Amino acid sequence: MKHCFTKISDTIKAYKDGLDYGHSNGRAVWFEHGKLYSCFSDDPIVIRMSPKRNQNVKKGEEWYLVNADRNEPRGLFGGPTHLFQTYSIFHEHPRISFSAAQAAGIFETIDERRINLIDFTPDIYDSVDRKDNEFDNFENNFPPGTEISYERENGEIVLKRAHRVGTVVLSDEQKGYFLCAMDESQYFISKLHRKVTSVDDAFAAMTPKEILQAREQRIPVQRQGEWFFFRYSDYDFLPKYLKQKISSTLIKEYKETNLPKKDTRGNDHILTRGIIVKNKFAVGWGTLRHSARTHRMLRLPRKGGEQPWVGIINRTQADWSVEGRRVD
């Protein structure tokens, strides 16, 4: 039996409550066979998944996977868009880009409800001002993947903000483990090189060992997309060949350089003055630009003869963006 609802929100709630078939007035949204659809997209906007595919829920408890792709025009029907209403009603459930999942080759597994939910962490929002006792250690209170932003007055930091969008780890029994998250307002999916058991474990798996060691030693690390940078010094965790190359390279040998990438179809990261060492490390100064401009420009200042910066790419096997293309 199908049910017709006057409001879009009531239709979405009825679907969440477990009804099998229904639609809103005019079929702006409808649901059938466990999937919720919008008239503005061919793909479902929510899929009711199999309880046995979630290692974190009680036996028999259903979970939903929400499509983060924004295909619907804003402002229709005089109220919130379908997706914003959906996000509100399903805020406690994981959200990923279905277009990125298509590019990563796991959407069929999702659509057939064969994907496994390994872990999910909800959105994190927090802030602190300089009068608070936690101001100095604020950055250490959050898990990997949290974006920290700063507000300054007269060059001094007066406010710190932390944000990490809800992050998901999925596994496909044939294709491996995938981290689904957001970076600089863009959803992405990354294929991991090993089995992981949690979101934090997934971020650790994708982070180069040198960066993990740098953070353990409280060495400041900057990042643009897949690349991590820190100021060079004679650290024990850096290989001898890298130290020898840096000590023997003259400043004039540092040129505008495209950093190595995992796939020729990926976007370029361009360092204004750099060298590449054994196709693993990028070394240099200046600015790091992203050819697709989906990442903010990263400034790596020389500051009058100081040591260069060392860059290392993440350890994922491949990365895909919300537009369904590789982002490395």
mmCIF file of C-alpha atoms in Angstrom:
data_model
loop_
_atom_site.group_PDB
_atom_site.id
_atom_site.type_symbol
_atom_site.label_atom_id
_atom_site.label_comp_id
_atom_site.label_asym_id
_atom_site.label_seq_id
_atom_site.Cartn_x
_atom_site.Cartn_y
_atom_site.Cartn_z
ATOM 1 C CA MET A 1 0.000 0.000 0.000
ATOM 2 C CA LYS A 2 1.312 3.421 -0.984
ATOM 3 C CA HIS A 3 0.882 6.492 1.217
ATOM 4 C CA CYS A 4 0.586 10.084 0.009
ATOM 5 C CA PHE A 5 1.820 12.901 2.270
ATOM 6 C CA THR A 6 1.128 16.617 2.003
ATOM 7 C CA LYS A 7 4.581 17.723 3.151
ATOM 8 C CA ILE A 8 7.984 16.664 1.891
ATOM 9 C CA SER A 9 9.275 16.451 5.473
ATOM 10 C CA ASP A 10 6.433 14.102 6.470
ATOM 11 C CA THR A 11 7.281 11.879 3.503
ATOM 12 C CA ILE A 12 10.932 11.682 4.534
ATOM 13 C CA LYS A 13 10.004 10.946 8.153
ATOM 14 C CA ALA A 14 7.594 8.186 7.096
ATOM 15 C CA TYR A 15 10.384 6.595 5.078
ATOM 16 C CA LYS A 16 12.705 6.815 8.088
ATOM 17 C CA ASP A 17 9.992 5.244 10.269
ATOM 18 C CA GLY A 18 10.087 2.153 8.074
ATOM 19 C CA LEU A 19 7.243 2.478 5.554
ATOM 20 C CA ASP A 20 7.978 0.663 2.283
ATOM 21 C CA TYR A 21 6.131 2.811 -0.278
ATOM 22 C CA GLY A 22 5.023 6.443 -0.274
ATOM 23 C CA HIS A 23 5.314 9.844 -1.919
ATOM 24 C CA SER A 24 4.676 13.518 -1.315
ATOM 25 C CA ASN A 25 1.998 15.552 -3.050
ATOM 26 C CA GLY A 26 3.128 15.948 -6.659
ATOM 27 C CA ARG A 27 5.817 13.275 -6.134
ATOM 28 C CA ALA A 28 8.529 15.800 -5.337
ATOM 29 C CA VAL A 29 10.014 12.995 -3.210
ATOM 30 C CA TRP A 30 9.059 9.329 -3.001
ATOM 31 C CA PHE A 31 10.363 6.090 -1.585
ATOM 32 C CA GLU A 32 10.210 2.472 -2.639
ATOM 33 C CA HIS A 33 12.231 -0.702 -2.108
ATOM 34 C CA GLY A 34 14.097 0.932 0.780
ATOM 35 C CA LYS A 35 15.310 3.957 -1.211
ATOM 36 C CA LEU A 36 14.279 7.610 -1.019
ATOM 37 C CA TYR A 37 14.306 9.622 -4.261
ATOM 38 C CA SER A 38 14.009 13.264 -5.280
ATOM 39 C CA CYS A 39 12.543 14.433 -8.591
ATOM 40 C CA PHE A 40 15.817 16.310 -9.173
ATOM 41 C CA SER A 41 18.124 13.293 -9.183
ATOM 42 C CA ASP A 42 18.281 9.860 -10.786
ATOM 43 C CA ASP A 43 20.235 8.472 -7.840
ATOM 44 C CA PRO A 44 18.565 7.838 -4.458
ATOM 45 C CA ILE A 45 19.123 10.497 -1.832
ATOM 46 C CA VAL A 46 18.993 7.931 0.990
ATOM 47 C CA ILE A 47 19.370 4.136 1.039
ATOM 48 C CA ARG A 48 18.131 1.968 3.912
ATOM 49 C CA MET A 49 21.020 -0.418 4.504
ATOM 50 C CA SER A 50 21.267 -3.942 5.888
ATOM 51 C CA PRO A 51 21.712 -4.122 9.695
ATOM 52 C CA LYS A 52 24.157 -7.007 9.391
ATOM 53 C CA ARG A 53 26.465 -4.743 7.368
ATOM 54 C CA ASN A 54 27.084 -2.418 10.319
ATOM 55 C CA GLN A 55 29.476 -3.617 12.992
ATOM 56 C CA ASN A 56 28.489 -0.748 15.327
ATOM 57 C CA VAL A 57 24.717 -1.183 15.682
ATOM 58 C CA LYS A 58 22.618 -3.533 17.735
ATOM 59 C CA LYS A 59 21.338 -6.672 16.090
ATOM 60 C CA GLY A 60 18.355 -5.910 13.856
ATOM 61 C CA GLU A 61 18.859 -2.126 13.930
ATOM 62 C CA GLU A 62 18.737 -0.465 10.493
ATOM 63 C CA TRP A 63 21.032 2.282 9.301
ATOM 64 C CA TYR A 64 20.841 4.705 6.394
ATOM 65 C CA LEU A 65 23.436 6.044 3.968
ATOM 66 C CA VAL A 66 22.717 9.609 2.785
ATOM 67 C CA ASN A 67 23.799 11.029 -0.583
ATOM 68 C CA ALA A 68 25.798 14.242 -0.108
ATOM 69 C CA ASP A 69 25.647 15.272 -3.788
ATOM 70 C CA ARG A 70 23.667 18.505 -4.110
ATOM 71 C CA ASN A 71 21.728 18.108 -7.360
ATOM 72 C CA GLU A 72 18.584 19.953 -6.345
ATOM 73 C CA PRO A 73 17.944 23.635 -7.201
ATOM 74 C CA ARG A 74 17.785 25.842 -4.130
ATOM 75 C CA GLY A 75 14.676 27.548 -2.831
ATOM 76 C CA LEU A 76 11.963 25.480 -4.498
ATOM 77 C CA PHE A 77 8.534 25.033 -2.882
ATOM 78 C CA GLY A 78 9.130 28.108 -0.714
ATOM 79 C CA GLY A 79 11.218 26.279 1.875
ATOM 80 C CA PRO A 80 14.372 24.258 2.470
ATOM 81 C CA THR A 81 15.619 22.093 -0.360
ATOM 82 C CA HIS A 82 15.037 18.340 -0.344
ATOM 83 C CA LEU A 83 18.592 17.604 0.603
ATOM 84 C CA PHE A 84 18.716 20.061 3.490
ATOM 85 C CA GLN A 85 15.525 18.554 4.893
ATOM 86 C CA THR A 86 16.985 15.096 4.415
ATOM 87 C CA TYR A 87 20.238 16.059 6.157
ATOM 88 C CA SER A 88 18.272 17.443 9.100
ATOM 89 C CA ILE A 89 16.129 14.328 9.521
ATOM 90 C CA PHE A 90 19.052 11.927 9.010
ATOM 91 C CA HIS A 91 21.717 13.997 10.808
ATOM 92 C CA GLU A 92 22.773 11.036 12.970
ATOM 93 C CA HIS A 93 23.450 8.810 9.942
ATOM 94 C CA PRO A 94 26.537 8.745 7.653
ATOM 95 C CA ARG A 95 26.640 10.948 4.556
ATOM 96 C CA ILE A 96 28.903 10.444 1.515
ATOM 97 C CA SER A 97 29.122 11.576 -2.112
ATOM 98 C CA PHE A 98 27.423 8.981 -4.309
ATOM 99 C CA SER A 99 29.136 10.444 -7.405
ATOM 100 C CA ALA A 100 32.528 9.911 -5.765
ATOM 101 C CA ALA A 101 31.399 6.376 -4.883
ATOM 102 C CA GLN A 102 30.562 5.815 -8.571
ATOM 103 C CA ALA A 103 34.057 6.940 -9.582
ATOM 104 C CA ALA A 104 35.638 4.768 -6.881
ATOM 105 C CA GLY A 105 33.728 1.751 -8.179
ATOM 106 C CA ILE A 106 31.790 1.020 -4.984
ATOM 107 C CA PHE A 107 28.388 2.539 -5.758
ATOM 108 C CA GLU A 108 27.000 -0.753 -7.058
ATOM 109 C CA THR A 109 27.946 -2.391 -3.768
ATOM 110 C CA ILE A 110 26.195 0.453 -1.924
ATOM 111 C CA ASP A 111 23.117 0.351 -4.177
ATOM 112 C CA GLU A 112 22.772 -3.392 -3.590
ATOM 113 C CA ARG A 113 23.211 -2.890 0.186
ATOM 114 C CA ARG A 114 26.333 -5.042 0.333
ATOM 115 C CA ILE A 115 28.610 -2.335 1.726
ATOM 116 C CA ASN A 116 29.878 -2.671 5.303
ATOM 117 C CA LEU A 117 29.868 0.289 7.707
ATOM 118 C CA ILE A 118 33.068 0.032 9.746
ATOM 119 C CA ASP A 119 32.799 3.315 11.655
ATOM 120 C CA PHE A 120 31.093 6.711 11.574
ATOM 121 C CA THR A 121 31.769 9.870 13.560
ATOM 122 C CA PRO A 122 29.283 12.789 13.571
ATOM 123 C CA ASP A 123 30.061 16.441 12.819
ATOM 124 C CA ILE A 124 32.375 18.257 15.230
ATOM 125 C CA TYR A 125 32.022 22.007 15.857
ATOM 126 C CA ASP A 126 33.912 23.862 18.589
ATOM 127 C CA SER A 127 35.686 27.146 19.218
ATOM 128 C CA VAL A 128 37.773 28.830 21.901
ATOM 129 C CA ASP A 129 38.988 32.403 22.451
ATOM 130 C CA ARG A 130 42.328 33.468 23.889
ATOM 131 C CA LYS A 131 40.847 34.108 27.357
ATOM 132 C CA ASP A 132 40.010 30.432 27.779
ATOM 133 C CA ASN A 133 42.401 28.135 29.688
ATOM 134 C CA GLU A 134 42.208 25.589 26.835
ATOM 135 C CA PHE A 135 43.360 28.087 24.205
ATOM 136 C CA ASP A 136 46.985 26.936 23.895
ATOM 137 C CA ASN A 137 46.173 23.210 23.730
ATOM 138 C CA PHE A 138 42.969 23.537 21.690
ATOM 139 C CA GLU A 139 44.357 21.766 18.593
ATOM 140 C CA ASN A 140 45.273 18.669 20.621
ATOM 141 C CA ASN A 141 41.675 18.011 21.704
ATOM 142 C CA PHE A 142 40.436 16.741 18.326
ATOM 143 C CA PRO A 143 40.861 13.589 16.251
ATOM 144 C CA PRO A 144 42.706 13.421 12.907
ATOM 145 C CA GLY A 145 40.939 15.081 9.979
ATOM 146 C CA THR A 146 39.677 18.055 12.000
ATOM 147 C CA GLU A 147 40.084 21.395 10.225
ATOM 148 C CA ILE A 148 41.382 24.171 12.525
ATOM 149 C CA SER A 149 40.863 27.792 11.476
ATOM 150 C CA TYR A 150 42.050 30.996 13.144
ATOM 151 C CA GLU A 151 40.750 34.521 13.586
ATOM 152 C CA ARG A 152 43.394 37.207 14.060
ATOM 153 C CA GLU A 153 43.529 40.765 15.377
ATOM 154 C CA ASN A 154 46.666 42.838 14.748
ATOM 155 C CA GLY A 155 48.444 39.688 13.613
ATOM 156 C CA GLU A 156 47.676 37.719 16.793
ATOM 157 C CA ILE A 157 45.342 34.727 17.006
ATOM 158 C CA VAL A 158 42.315 35.608 19.145
ATOM 159 C CA LEU A 159 39.889 32.823 18.218
ATOM 160 C CA LYS A 160 40.307 29.197 17.152
ATOM 161 C CA ARG A 161 37.600 27.109 15.479
ATOM 162 C CA ALA A 162 37.497 23.355 14.937
ATOM 163 C CA HIS A 163 35.332 21.531 12.404
ATOM 164 C CA ARG A 164 35.262 17.958 11.193
ATOM 165 C CA VAL A 165 32.347 16.889 9.035
ATOM 166 C CA GLY A 166 30.794 13.509 9.745
ATOM 167 C CA THR A 167 33.345 10.940 8.590
ATOM 168 C CA VAL A 168 32.668 7.399 7.371
ATOM 169 C CA VAL A 169 34.718 4.241 6.866
ATOM 170 C CA LEU A 170 33.194 1.658 4.509
ATOM 171 C CA SER A 171 34.463 -1.683 3.306
ATOM 172 C CA ASP A 172 33.759 -3.573 0.109
ATOM 173 C CA GLU A 173 34.588 -7.258 0.526
ATOM 174 C CA GLN A 174 36.178 -7.358 -2.942
ATOM 175 C CA LYS A 175 37.750 -3.873 -3.179
ATOM 176 C CA GLY A 176 38.938 -3.017 0.307
ATOM 177 C CA TYR A 177 38.501 -0.159 2.761
ATOM 178 C CA PHE A 178 37.445 3.415 1.980
ATOM 179 C CA LEU A 179 37.540 6.648 3.962
ATOM 180 C CA CYS A 180 34.679 9.019 3.049
ATOM 181 C CA ALA A 181 35.026 12.563 4.374
ATOM 182 C CA MET A 182 35.254 16.253 3.463
ATOM 183 C CA ASP A 183 38.257 18.482 2.833
ATOM 184 C CA GLU A 184 37.848 22.260 2.392
ATOM 185 C CA SER A 185 34.087 21.953 1.732
ATOM 186 C CA GLN A 186 34.511 19.167 -0.834
ATOM 187 C CA TYR A 187 33.487 15.557 -0.246
ATOM 188 C CA PHE A 188 36.015 12.901 -1.187
ATOM 189 C CA ILE A 189 36.561 9.137 -1.000
ATOM 190 C CA SER A 190 39.999 7.600 -0.492
ATOM 191 C CA LYS A 191 40.943 3.963 -0.919
ATOM 192 C CA LEU A 192 43.142 2.799 1.964
ATOM 193 C CA HIS A 193 46.123 0.496 1.642
ATOM 194 C CA ARG A 194 45.170 -1.727 4.596
ATOM 195 C CA LYS A 195 42.325 -2.933 6.778
ATOM 196 C CA VAL A 196 41.185 -0.392 9.382
ATOM 197 C CA THR A 197 38.827 -0.600 12.347
ATOM 198 C CA SER A 198 37.800 3.023 12.960
ATOM 199 C CA VAL A 199 37.789 6.551 11.559
ATOM 200 C CA ASP A 200 40.904 7.447 13.567
ATOM 201 C CA ASP A 201 42.632 4.296 12.335
ATOM 202 C CA ALA A 202 41.720 5.256 8.748
ATOM 203 C CA PHE A 203 43.310 8.710 9.118
ATOM 204 C CA ALA A 204 46.393 7.096 10.633
ATOM 205 C CA ALA A 205 46.558 4.631 7.726
ATOM 206 C CA MET A 206 46.510 7.417 5.136
ATOM 207 C CA THR A 207 49.102 9.560 6.958
ATOM 208 C CA PRO A 208 52.811 9.010 6.104
ATOM 209 C CA LYS A 209 54.866 7.634 8.992
ATOM 210 C CA GLU A 210 57.123 10.697 8.858
ATOM 211 C CA ILE A 211 54.128 12.960 9.485
ATOM 212 C CA LEU A 212 52.916 10.799 12.372
ATOM 213 C CA GLN A 213 56.382 11.040 13.915
ATOM 214 C CA ALA A 214 56.532 14.788 13.304
ATOM 215 C CA ARG A 215 53.227 15.254 15.128
ATOM 216 C CA GLU A 216 54.422 13.076 18.004
ATOM 217 C CA GLN A 217 57.350 15.491 18.362
ATOM 218 C CA ARG A 218 54.959 18.474 18.123
ATOM 219 C CA ILE A 219 56.541 19.668 14.873
ATOM 220 C CA PRO A 220 54.052 22.026 13.123
ATOM 221 C CA VAL A 221 52.595 20.409 9.991
ATOM 222 C CA GLN A 222 50.768 22.130 7.132
ATOM 223 C CA ARG A 223 48.631 20.376 4.527
ATOM 224 C CA GLN A 224 47.189 20.974 1.069
ATOM 225 C CA GLY A 225 44.990 18.133 -0.130
ATOM 226 C CA GLU A 226 47.084 14.958 -0.265
ATOM 227 C CA TRP A 227 50.355 16.723 0.630
ATOM 228 C CA PHE A 228 51.794 17.348 4.116
ATOM 229 C CA PHE A 229 54.639 19.814 4.791
ATOM 230 C CA PHE A 230 56.875 20.660 7.735
ATOM 231 C CA ARG A 231 60.036 22.763 8.113
ATOM 232 C CA TYR A 232 63.180 20.711 7.536
ATOM 233 C CA SER A 233 65.666 19.917 10.285
ATOM 234 C CA ASP A 234 68.013 17.003 10.973
ATOM 235 C CA TYR A 235 65.211 14.820 12.314
ATOM 236 C CA ASP A 236 65.982 11.187 13.117
ATOM 237 C CA PHE A 237 62.930 9.926 11.214
ATOM 238 C CA LEU A 238 64.094 11.379 7.874
ATOM 239 C CA PRO A 239 66.203 9.151 5.576
ATOM 240 C CA LYS A 240 69.890 9.854 5.133
ATOM 241 C CA TYR A 241 69.602 10.279 1.354
ATOM 242 C CA LEU A 242 67.086 13.115 1.827
ATOM 243 C CA LYS A 243 69.356 14.950 4.269
ATOM 244 C CA GLN A 244 72.316 14.585 1.891
ATOM 245 C CA LYS A 245 70.275 15.892 -1.051
ATOM 246 C CA ILE A 246 69.089 18.951 0.874
ATOM 247 C CA SER A 247 72.581 19.787 2.151
ATOM 248 C CA SER A 248 74.111 19.470 -1.350
ATOM 249 C CA THR A 249 71.450 21.398 -3.343
ATOM 250 C CA LEU A 250 72.068 25.090 -4.043
ATOM 251 C CA ILE A 251 69.205 27.564 -3.683
ATOM 252 C CA LYS A 252 69.377 28.390 -7.401
ATOM 253 C CA GLU A 253 68.543 24.756 -8.215
ATOM 254 C CA TYR A 254 65.084 25.088 -6.704
ATOM 255 C CA LYS A 255 62.683 25.719 -9.626
ATOM 256 C CA GLU A 256 58.915 25.791 -10.190
ATOM 257 C CA THR A 257 57.953 22.146 -9.797
ATOM 258 C CA ASN A 258 54.891 19.962 -10.311
ATOM 259 C CA LEU A 259 54.716 17.548 -7.402
ATOM 260 C CA PRO A 260 54.418 13.787 -8.078
ATOM 261 C CA LYS A 261 50.904 12.345 -8.262
ATOM 262 C CA LYS A 262 49.447 8.880 -8.073
ATOM 263 C CA ASP A 263 47.571 9.073 -11.371
ATOM 264 C CA THR A 264 48.209 11.099 -14.530
ATOM 265 C CA ARG A 265 44.524 12.136 -14.557
ATOM 266 C CA GLY A 266 44.854 13.835 -11.182
ATOM 267 C CA ASN A 267 45.194 17.568 -10.585
ATOM 268 C CA ASP A 268 48.588 19.237 -10.209
ATOM 269 C CA HIS A 269 50.122 20.657 -7.027
ATOM 270 C CA ILE A 270 52.630 23.307 -8.152
ATOM 271 C CA LEU A 271 55.446 24.506 -5.853
ATOM 272 C CA THR A 272 57.054 27.788 -6.936
ATOM 273 C CA ARG A 273 60.600 26.815 -5.828
ATOM 274 C CA GLY A 274 61.208 23.118 -5.256
ATOM 275 C CA ILE A 275 62.985 19.864 -6.031
ATOM 276 C CA ILE A 276 61.743 16.260 -5.986
ATOM 277 C CA VAL A 277 63.757 13.588 -4.158
ATOM 278 C CA LYS A 278 63.325 9.953 -5.281
ATOM 279 C CA ASN A 279 59.753 10.743 -6.387
ATOM 280 C CA LYS A 280 58.679 10.641 -2.736
ATOM 281 C CA PHE A 281 59.687 13.915 -1.104
ATOM 282 C CA ALA A 282 59.094 17.480 -2.312
ATOM 283 C CA VAL A 283 61.512 20.045 -0.875
ATOM 284 C CA GLY A 284 61.376 23.812 -1.240
ATOM 285 C CA TRP A 285 59.814 27.192 -0.457
ATOM 286 C CA GLY A 286 57.253 29.600 -1.847
ATOM 287 C CA THR A 287 53.617 28.863 -2.530
ATOM 288 C CA LEU A 288 51.872 25.610 -3.317
ATOM 289 C CA ARG A 289 49.023 26.033 -5.821
ATOM 290 C CA HIS A 290 46.369 23.485 -6.773
ATOM 291 C CA SER A 291 45.550 23.440 -10.486
ATOM 292 C CA ALA A 292 41.816 22.864 -9.923
ATOM 293 C CA ARG A 293 41.724 25.494 -7.137
ATOM 294 C CA THR A 294 39.719 23.205 -4.878
ATOM 295 C CA HIS A 295 42.373 23.727 -2.163
ATOM 296 C CA ARG A 296 43.546 26.998 -0.682
ATOM 297 C CA MET A 297 47.011 28.223 -1.668
ATOM 298 C CA LEU A 298 49.592 27.054 0.867
ATOM 299 C CA ARG A 299 52.377 29.457 1.798
ATOM 300 C CA LEU A 300 55.766 27.959 2.666
ATOM 301 C CA PRO A 301 57.929 31.019 3.449
ATOM 302 C CA ARG A 302 61.708 30.980 3.226
ATOM 303 C CA LYS A 303 62.185 33.727 5.827
ATOM 304 C CA GLY A 304 65.723 34.718 4.911
ATOM 305 C CA GLY A 305 67.842 31.611 4.672
ATOM 306 C CA GLU A 306 65.940 29.243 6.947
ATOM 307 C CA GLN A 307 65.751 25.587 6.046
ATOM 308 C CA PRO A 308 63.305 24.514 3.296
ATOM 309 C CA TRP A 309 60.038 22.690 3.787
ATOM 310 C CA VAL A 310 59.691 18.940 3.279
ATOM 311 C CA GLY A 311 56.521 17.593 1.637
ATOM 312 C CA ILE A 312 55.193 14.016 1.646
ATOM 313 C CA ILE A 313 52.094 12.728 -0.153
ATOM 314 C CA ASN A 314 49.483 10.703 1.747
ATOM 315 C CA ARG A 315 49.445 6.896 1.694
ATOM 316 C CA THR A 316 46.069 6.314 0.034
ATOM 317 C CA GLN A 317 45.925 4.147 -3.081
ATOM 318 C CA ALA A 318 43.591 6.575 -4.893
ATOM 319 C CA ASP A 319 41.332 9.564 -4.126
ATOM 320 C CA TRP A 320 38.086 10.718 -5.756
ATOM 321 C CA SER A 321 36.184 13.995 -5.417
ATOM 322 C CA VAL A 322 32.498 14.881 -5.336
ATOM 323 C CA GLU A 323 32.652 15.597 -9.080
ATOM 324 C CA GLY A 324 33.598 11.974 -9.618
ATOM 325 C CA ARG A 325 37.217 12.583 -10.634
ATOM 326 C CA ARG A 326 40.541 11.720 -9.122
ATOM 327 C CA VAL A 327 41.845 14.508 -6.908
ATOM 328 C CA ASP A 328 45.453 13.467 -6.368
#
